[in-house]
mmCIF file of C-alpha atoms in Angstrom:
data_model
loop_
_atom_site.group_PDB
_atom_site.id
_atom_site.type_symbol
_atom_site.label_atom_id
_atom_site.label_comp_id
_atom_site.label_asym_id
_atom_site.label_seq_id
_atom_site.Cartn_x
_atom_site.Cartn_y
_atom_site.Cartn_z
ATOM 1 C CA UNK Q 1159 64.944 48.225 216.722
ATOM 2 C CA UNK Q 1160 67.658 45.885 216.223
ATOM 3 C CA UNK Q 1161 71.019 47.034 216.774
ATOM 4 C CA UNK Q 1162 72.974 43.595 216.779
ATOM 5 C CA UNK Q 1163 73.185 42.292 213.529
ATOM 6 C CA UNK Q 1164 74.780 38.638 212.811
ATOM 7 C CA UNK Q 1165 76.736 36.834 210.524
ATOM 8 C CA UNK Q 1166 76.194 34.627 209.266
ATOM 9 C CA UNK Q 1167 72.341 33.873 209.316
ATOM 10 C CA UNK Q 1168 73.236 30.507 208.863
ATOM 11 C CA UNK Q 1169 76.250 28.134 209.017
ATOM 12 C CA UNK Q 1170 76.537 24.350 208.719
ATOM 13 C CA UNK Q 1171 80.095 22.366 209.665
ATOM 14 C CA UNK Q 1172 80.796 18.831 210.723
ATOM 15 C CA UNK Q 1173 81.496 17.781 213.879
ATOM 16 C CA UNK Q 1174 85.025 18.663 215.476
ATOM 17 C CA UNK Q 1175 85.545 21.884 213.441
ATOM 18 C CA UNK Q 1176 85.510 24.891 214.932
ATOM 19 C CA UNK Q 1177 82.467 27.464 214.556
ATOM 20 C CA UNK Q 1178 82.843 31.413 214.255
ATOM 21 C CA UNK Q 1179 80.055 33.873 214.419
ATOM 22 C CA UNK Q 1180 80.014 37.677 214.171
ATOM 23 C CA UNK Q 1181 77.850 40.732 215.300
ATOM 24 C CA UNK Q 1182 77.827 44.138 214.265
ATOM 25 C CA UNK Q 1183 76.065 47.177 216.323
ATOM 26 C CA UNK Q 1184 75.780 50.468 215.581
ATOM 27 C CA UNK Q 1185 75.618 52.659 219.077
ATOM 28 C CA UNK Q 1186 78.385 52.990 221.682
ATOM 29 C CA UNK Q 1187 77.777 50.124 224.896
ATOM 30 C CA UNK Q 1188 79.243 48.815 228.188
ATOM 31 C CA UNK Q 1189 78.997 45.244 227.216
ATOM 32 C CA UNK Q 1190 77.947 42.907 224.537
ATOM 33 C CA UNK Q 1191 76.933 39.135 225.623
ATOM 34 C CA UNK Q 1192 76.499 35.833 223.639
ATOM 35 C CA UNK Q 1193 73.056 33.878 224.382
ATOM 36 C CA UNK Q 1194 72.273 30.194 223.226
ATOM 37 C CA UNK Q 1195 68.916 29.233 222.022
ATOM 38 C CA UNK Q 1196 67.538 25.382 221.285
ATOM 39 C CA UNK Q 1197 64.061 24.417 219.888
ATOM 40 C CA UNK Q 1198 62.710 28.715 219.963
ATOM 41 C CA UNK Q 1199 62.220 28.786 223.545
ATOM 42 C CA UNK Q 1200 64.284 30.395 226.335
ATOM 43 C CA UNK Q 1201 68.158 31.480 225.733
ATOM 44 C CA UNK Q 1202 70.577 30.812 228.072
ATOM 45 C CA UNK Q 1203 73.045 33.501 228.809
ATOM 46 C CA UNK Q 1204 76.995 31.972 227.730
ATOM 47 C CA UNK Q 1205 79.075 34.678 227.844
ATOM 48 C CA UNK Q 1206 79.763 39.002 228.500
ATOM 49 C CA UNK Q 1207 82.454 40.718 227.743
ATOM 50 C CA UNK Q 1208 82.723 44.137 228.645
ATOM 51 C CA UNK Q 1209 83.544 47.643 225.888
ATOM 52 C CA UNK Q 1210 86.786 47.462 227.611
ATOM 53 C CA UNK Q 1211 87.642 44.141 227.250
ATOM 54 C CA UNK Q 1212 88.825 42.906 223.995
ATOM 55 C CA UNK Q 1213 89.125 38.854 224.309
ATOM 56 C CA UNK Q 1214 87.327 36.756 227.034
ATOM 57 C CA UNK Q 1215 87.592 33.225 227.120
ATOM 58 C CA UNK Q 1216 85.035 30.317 228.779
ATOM 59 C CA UNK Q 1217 85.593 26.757 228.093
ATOM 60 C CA UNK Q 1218 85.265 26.065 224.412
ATOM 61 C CA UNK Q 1219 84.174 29.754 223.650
ATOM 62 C CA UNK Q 1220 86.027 32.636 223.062
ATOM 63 C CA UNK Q 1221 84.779 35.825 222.340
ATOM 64 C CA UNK Q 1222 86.473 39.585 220.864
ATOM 65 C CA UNK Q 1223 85.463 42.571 220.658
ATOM 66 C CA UNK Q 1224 86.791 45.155 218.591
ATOM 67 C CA UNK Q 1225 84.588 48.555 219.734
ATOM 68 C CA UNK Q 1226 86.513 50.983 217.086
ATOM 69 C CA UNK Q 1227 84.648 48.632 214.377
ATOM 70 C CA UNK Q 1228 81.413 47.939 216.556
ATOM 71 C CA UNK Q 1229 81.899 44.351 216.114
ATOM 72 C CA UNK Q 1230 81.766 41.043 218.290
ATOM 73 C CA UNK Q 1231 82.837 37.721 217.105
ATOM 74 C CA UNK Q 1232 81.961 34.232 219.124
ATOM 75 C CA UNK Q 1233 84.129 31.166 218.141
ATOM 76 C CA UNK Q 1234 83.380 27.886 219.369
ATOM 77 C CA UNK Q 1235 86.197 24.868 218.959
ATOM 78 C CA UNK Q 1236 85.814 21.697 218.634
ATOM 79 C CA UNK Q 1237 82.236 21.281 217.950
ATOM 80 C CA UNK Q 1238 79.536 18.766 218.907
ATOM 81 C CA UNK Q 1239 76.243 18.043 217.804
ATOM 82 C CA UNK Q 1240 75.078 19.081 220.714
ATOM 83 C CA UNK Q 1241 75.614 22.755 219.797
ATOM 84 C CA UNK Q 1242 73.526 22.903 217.469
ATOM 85 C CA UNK Q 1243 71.345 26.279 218.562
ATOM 86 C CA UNK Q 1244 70.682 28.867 217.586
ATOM 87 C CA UNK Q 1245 73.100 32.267 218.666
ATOM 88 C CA UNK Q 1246 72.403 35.835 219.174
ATOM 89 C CA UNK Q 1247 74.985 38.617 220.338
ATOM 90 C CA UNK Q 1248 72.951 40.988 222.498
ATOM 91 C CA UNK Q 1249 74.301 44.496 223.488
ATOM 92 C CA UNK Q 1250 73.508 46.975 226.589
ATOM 93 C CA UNK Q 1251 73.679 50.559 224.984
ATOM 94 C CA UNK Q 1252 74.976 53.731 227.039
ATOM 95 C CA UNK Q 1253 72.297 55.536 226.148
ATOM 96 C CA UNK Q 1254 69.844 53.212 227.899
ATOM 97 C CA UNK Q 1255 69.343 55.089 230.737
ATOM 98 C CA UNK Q 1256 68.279 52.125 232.574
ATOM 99 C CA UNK Q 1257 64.764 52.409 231.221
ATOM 100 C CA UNK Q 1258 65.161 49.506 228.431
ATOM 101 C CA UNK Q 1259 66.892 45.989 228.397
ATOM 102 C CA UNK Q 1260 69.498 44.485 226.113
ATOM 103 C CA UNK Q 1261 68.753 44.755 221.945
ATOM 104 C CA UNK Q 1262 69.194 41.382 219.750
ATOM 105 C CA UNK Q 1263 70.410 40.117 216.746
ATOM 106 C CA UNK Q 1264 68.323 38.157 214.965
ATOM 107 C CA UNK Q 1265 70.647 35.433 215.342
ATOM 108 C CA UNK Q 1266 72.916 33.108 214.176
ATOM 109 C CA UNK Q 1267 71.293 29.367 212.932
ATOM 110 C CA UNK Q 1268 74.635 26.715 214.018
ATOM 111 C CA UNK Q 1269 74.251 23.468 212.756
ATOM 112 C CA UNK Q 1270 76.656 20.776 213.357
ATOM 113 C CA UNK Q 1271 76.896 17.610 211.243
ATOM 114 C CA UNK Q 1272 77.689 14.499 212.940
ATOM 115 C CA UNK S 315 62.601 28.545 242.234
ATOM 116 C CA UNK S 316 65.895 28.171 240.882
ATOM 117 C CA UNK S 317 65.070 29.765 237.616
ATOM 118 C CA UNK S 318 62.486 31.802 235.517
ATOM 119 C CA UNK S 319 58.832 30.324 235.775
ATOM 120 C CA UNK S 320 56.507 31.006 233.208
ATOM 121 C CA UNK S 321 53.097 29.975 232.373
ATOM 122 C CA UNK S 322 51.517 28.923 230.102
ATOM 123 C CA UNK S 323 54.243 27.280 228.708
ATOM 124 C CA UNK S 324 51.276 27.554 225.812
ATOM 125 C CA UNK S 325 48.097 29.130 224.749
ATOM 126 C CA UNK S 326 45.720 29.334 221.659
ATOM 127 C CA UNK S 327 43.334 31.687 221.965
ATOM 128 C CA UNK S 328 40.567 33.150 219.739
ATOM 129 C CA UNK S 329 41.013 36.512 218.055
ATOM 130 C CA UNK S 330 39.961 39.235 219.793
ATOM 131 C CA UNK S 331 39.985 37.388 223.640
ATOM 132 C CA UNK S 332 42.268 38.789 226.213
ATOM 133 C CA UNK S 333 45.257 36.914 227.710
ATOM 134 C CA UNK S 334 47.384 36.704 230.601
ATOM 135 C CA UNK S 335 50.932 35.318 231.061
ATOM 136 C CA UNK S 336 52.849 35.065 233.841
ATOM 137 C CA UNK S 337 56.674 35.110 234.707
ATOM 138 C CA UNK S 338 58.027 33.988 238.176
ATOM 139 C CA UNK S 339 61.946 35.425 238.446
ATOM 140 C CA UNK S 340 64.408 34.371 240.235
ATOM 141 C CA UNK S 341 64.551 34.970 243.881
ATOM 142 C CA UNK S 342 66.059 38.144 244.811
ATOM 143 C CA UNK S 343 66.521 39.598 241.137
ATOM 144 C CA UNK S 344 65.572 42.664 240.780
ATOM 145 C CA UNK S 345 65.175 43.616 237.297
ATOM 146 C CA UNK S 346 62.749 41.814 235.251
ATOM 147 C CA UNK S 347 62.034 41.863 231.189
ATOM 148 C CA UNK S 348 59.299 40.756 228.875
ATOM 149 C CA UNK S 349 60.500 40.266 224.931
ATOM 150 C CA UNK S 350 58.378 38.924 221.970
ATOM 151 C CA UNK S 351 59.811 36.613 219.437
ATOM 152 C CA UNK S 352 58.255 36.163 216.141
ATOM 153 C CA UNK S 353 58.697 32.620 214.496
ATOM 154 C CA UNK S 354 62.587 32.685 213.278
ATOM 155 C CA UNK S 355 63.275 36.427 214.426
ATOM 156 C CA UNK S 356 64.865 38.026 217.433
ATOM 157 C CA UNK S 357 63.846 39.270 220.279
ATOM 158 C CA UNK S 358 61.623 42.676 220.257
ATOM 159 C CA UNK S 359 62.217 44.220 223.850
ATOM 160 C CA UNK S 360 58.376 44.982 225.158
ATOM 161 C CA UNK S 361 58.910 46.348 228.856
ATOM 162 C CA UNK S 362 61.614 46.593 231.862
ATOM 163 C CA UNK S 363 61.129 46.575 235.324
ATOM 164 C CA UNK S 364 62.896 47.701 238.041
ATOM 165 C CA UNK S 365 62.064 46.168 241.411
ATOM 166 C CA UNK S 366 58.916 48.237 242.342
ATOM 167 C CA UNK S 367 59.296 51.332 240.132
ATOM 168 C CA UNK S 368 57.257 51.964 237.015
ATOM 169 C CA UNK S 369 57.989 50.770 234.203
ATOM 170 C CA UNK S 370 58.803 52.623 230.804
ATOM 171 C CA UNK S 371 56.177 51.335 228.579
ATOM 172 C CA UNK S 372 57.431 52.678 225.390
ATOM 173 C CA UNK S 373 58.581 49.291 223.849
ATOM 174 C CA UNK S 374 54.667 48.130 224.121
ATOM 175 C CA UNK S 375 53.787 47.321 220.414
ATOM 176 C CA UNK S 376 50.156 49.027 221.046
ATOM 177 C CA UNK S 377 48.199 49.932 223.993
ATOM 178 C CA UNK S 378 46.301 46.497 223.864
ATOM 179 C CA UNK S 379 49.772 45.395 226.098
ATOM 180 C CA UNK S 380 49.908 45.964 229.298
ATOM 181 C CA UNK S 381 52.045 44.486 231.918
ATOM 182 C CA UNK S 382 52.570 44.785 235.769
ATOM 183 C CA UNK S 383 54.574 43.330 238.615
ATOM 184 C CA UNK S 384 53.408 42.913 242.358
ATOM 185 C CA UNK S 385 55.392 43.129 245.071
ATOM 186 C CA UNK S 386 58.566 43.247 242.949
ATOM 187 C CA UNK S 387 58.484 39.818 242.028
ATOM 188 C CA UNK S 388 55.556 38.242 239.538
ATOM 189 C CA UNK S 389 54.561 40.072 236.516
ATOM 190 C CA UNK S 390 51.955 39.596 234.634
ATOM 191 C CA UNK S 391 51.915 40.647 230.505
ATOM 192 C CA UNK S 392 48.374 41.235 229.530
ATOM 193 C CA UNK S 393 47.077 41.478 225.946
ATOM 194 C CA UNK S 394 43.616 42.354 225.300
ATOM 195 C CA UNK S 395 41.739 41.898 221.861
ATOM 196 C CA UNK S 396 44.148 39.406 220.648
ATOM 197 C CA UNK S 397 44.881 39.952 217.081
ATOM 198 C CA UNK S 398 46.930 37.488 214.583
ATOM 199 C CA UNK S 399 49.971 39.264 214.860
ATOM 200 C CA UNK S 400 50.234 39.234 218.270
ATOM 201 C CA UNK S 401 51.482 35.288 217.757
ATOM 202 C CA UNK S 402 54.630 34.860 218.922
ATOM 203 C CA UNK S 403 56.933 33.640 221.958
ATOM 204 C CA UNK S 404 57.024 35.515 224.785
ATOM 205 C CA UNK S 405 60.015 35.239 226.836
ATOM 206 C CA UNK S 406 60.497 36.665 230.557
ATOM 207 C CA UNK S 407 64.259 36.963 231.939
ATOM 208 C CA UNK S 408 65.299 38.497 234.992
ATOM 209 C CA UNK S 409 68.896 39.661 236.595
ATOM 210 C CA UNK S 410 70.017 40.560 239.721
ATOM 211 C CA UNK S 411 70.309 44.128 238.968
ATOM 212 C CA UNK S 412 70.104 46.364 236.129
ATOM 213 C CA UNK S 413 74.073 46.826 235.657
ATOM 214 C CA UNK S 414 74.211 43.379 233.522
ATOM 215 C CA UNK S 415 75.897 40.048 234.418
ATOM 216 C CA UNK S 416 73.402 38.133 232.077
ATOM 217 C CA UNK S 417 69.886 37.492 231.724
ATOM 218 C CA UNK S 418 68.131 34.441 233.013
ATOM 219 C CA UNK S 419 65.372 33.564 230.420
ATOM 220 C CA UNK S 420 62.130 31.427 231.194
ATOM 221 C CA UNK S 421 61.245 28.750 228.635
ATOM 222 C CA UNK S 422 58.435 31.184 227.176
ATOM 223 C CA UNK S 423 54.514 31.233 226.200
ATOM 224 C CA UNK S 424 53.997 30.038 223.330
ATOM 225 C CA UNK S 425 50.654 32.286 222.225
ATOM 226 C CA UNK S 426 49.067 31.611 218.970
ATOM 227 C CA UNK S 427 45.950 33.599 218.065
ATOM 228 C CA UNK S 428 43.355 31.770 215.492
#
């Protein structure tokens, strides 16, 4: 099942602004990551911040999370075409147990307008 | 390599034929991870491996999947009696252990079933 959920599905700005996305989970977990994904083949892994962590920073990104309102958001500044992607928040439940990987969003569709 | 290997990069195949695809991790990871991604979706966890152990196989959609790994390093997803739905992006990742510091993702099979 899907336990990240983002927002928006969508989002379209020009060039220079700044970009934020959010994700929403529903079970306790010890981290929550950001993944990049262009053209619907493999995601690269940007960023993890761990459920005791509440702001982590890397290069252009910076990501919160706020675990009393099992929420995430990613905001990228300064925007270039060339992030265009798509983004999903992915999260590594507790109750795992080691026998299952991370869940995902369906993900976040960033466009950015020259 | 330096990163995830998989192949086909793409396959048609007639309903009801059996396939094969094939990840190649990363050197030295450990943990391994097949997902499915239907067209504009997110990813649908299908199995997890562990270096040699067996794998929990309750995130197999039906028990036409199958998947294994040799030696702790290739696996190989197996669908038999392709059906329609079974189109879809299939996406390998590995990390270097099961505690997680971020997936590395292949670039996917591509697997369409007419």
């Amino acid at each position: 099942s899907q336990q990240g959920e983002e927002d928006p599905q969508a989002l379209s700005i020009q060039e220079g602004e700044n970009a934020t996305m959010n994700c929403s989970y529903k079970t306790s977990i010890n981290n929550l990551q950001w993944y990049r994904q262009n053209s619907g083949r493999g995601l690269v892994h940007l960023i993890l911040i761990r459920s005791n962590e509440r702001e982590k920073h890397s290069g252009r990104l910076r990501v919160t999370l706020d675990t009393s309102k099992k929420s995430s958001s990613l905001l990228i500044t300064a925007s270039r075409a060339a992030d265009t992607a798509s983004y999903f928040c992915a999260t590594d439940a507790v109750w795992g147990g080691g026998a299952d990987g991370l869940t995902f969003g369906k993900g976040t569709h960033l466009i950015i307008q020259p | 390599g330096a990163g995830v290997s998989q192949s086909p990069s793409n396959k048609v195949t007639e309903k009801g034929k059996d396939v094969e695809l094939r990840c190649d991790p990363i050197s030295g990871h450990t943990a391994l991870y097949w997902y499915r991604q239907s067209l504009g979706q997110g990813l649908e966890f299908l199995i997890y491996f562990q270096g040699n152990s067996a794998p929990d196989k309750s995130g197999l959609p039906s028990d036409r999947f199958s998947a294994e790994r040799t030696g702790g390093s290739v696996s190989t997803l197996t669908i038999q009696r392709t059906q329609q739905e079974d189109s879809a992006v299939y996406l390998c990742a590995s990390s270097v252990t099961r505690d997680q510091v971020g997936y590395t993702f292949g670039s996917g099979t591509r697997l369409t079933v007419v």
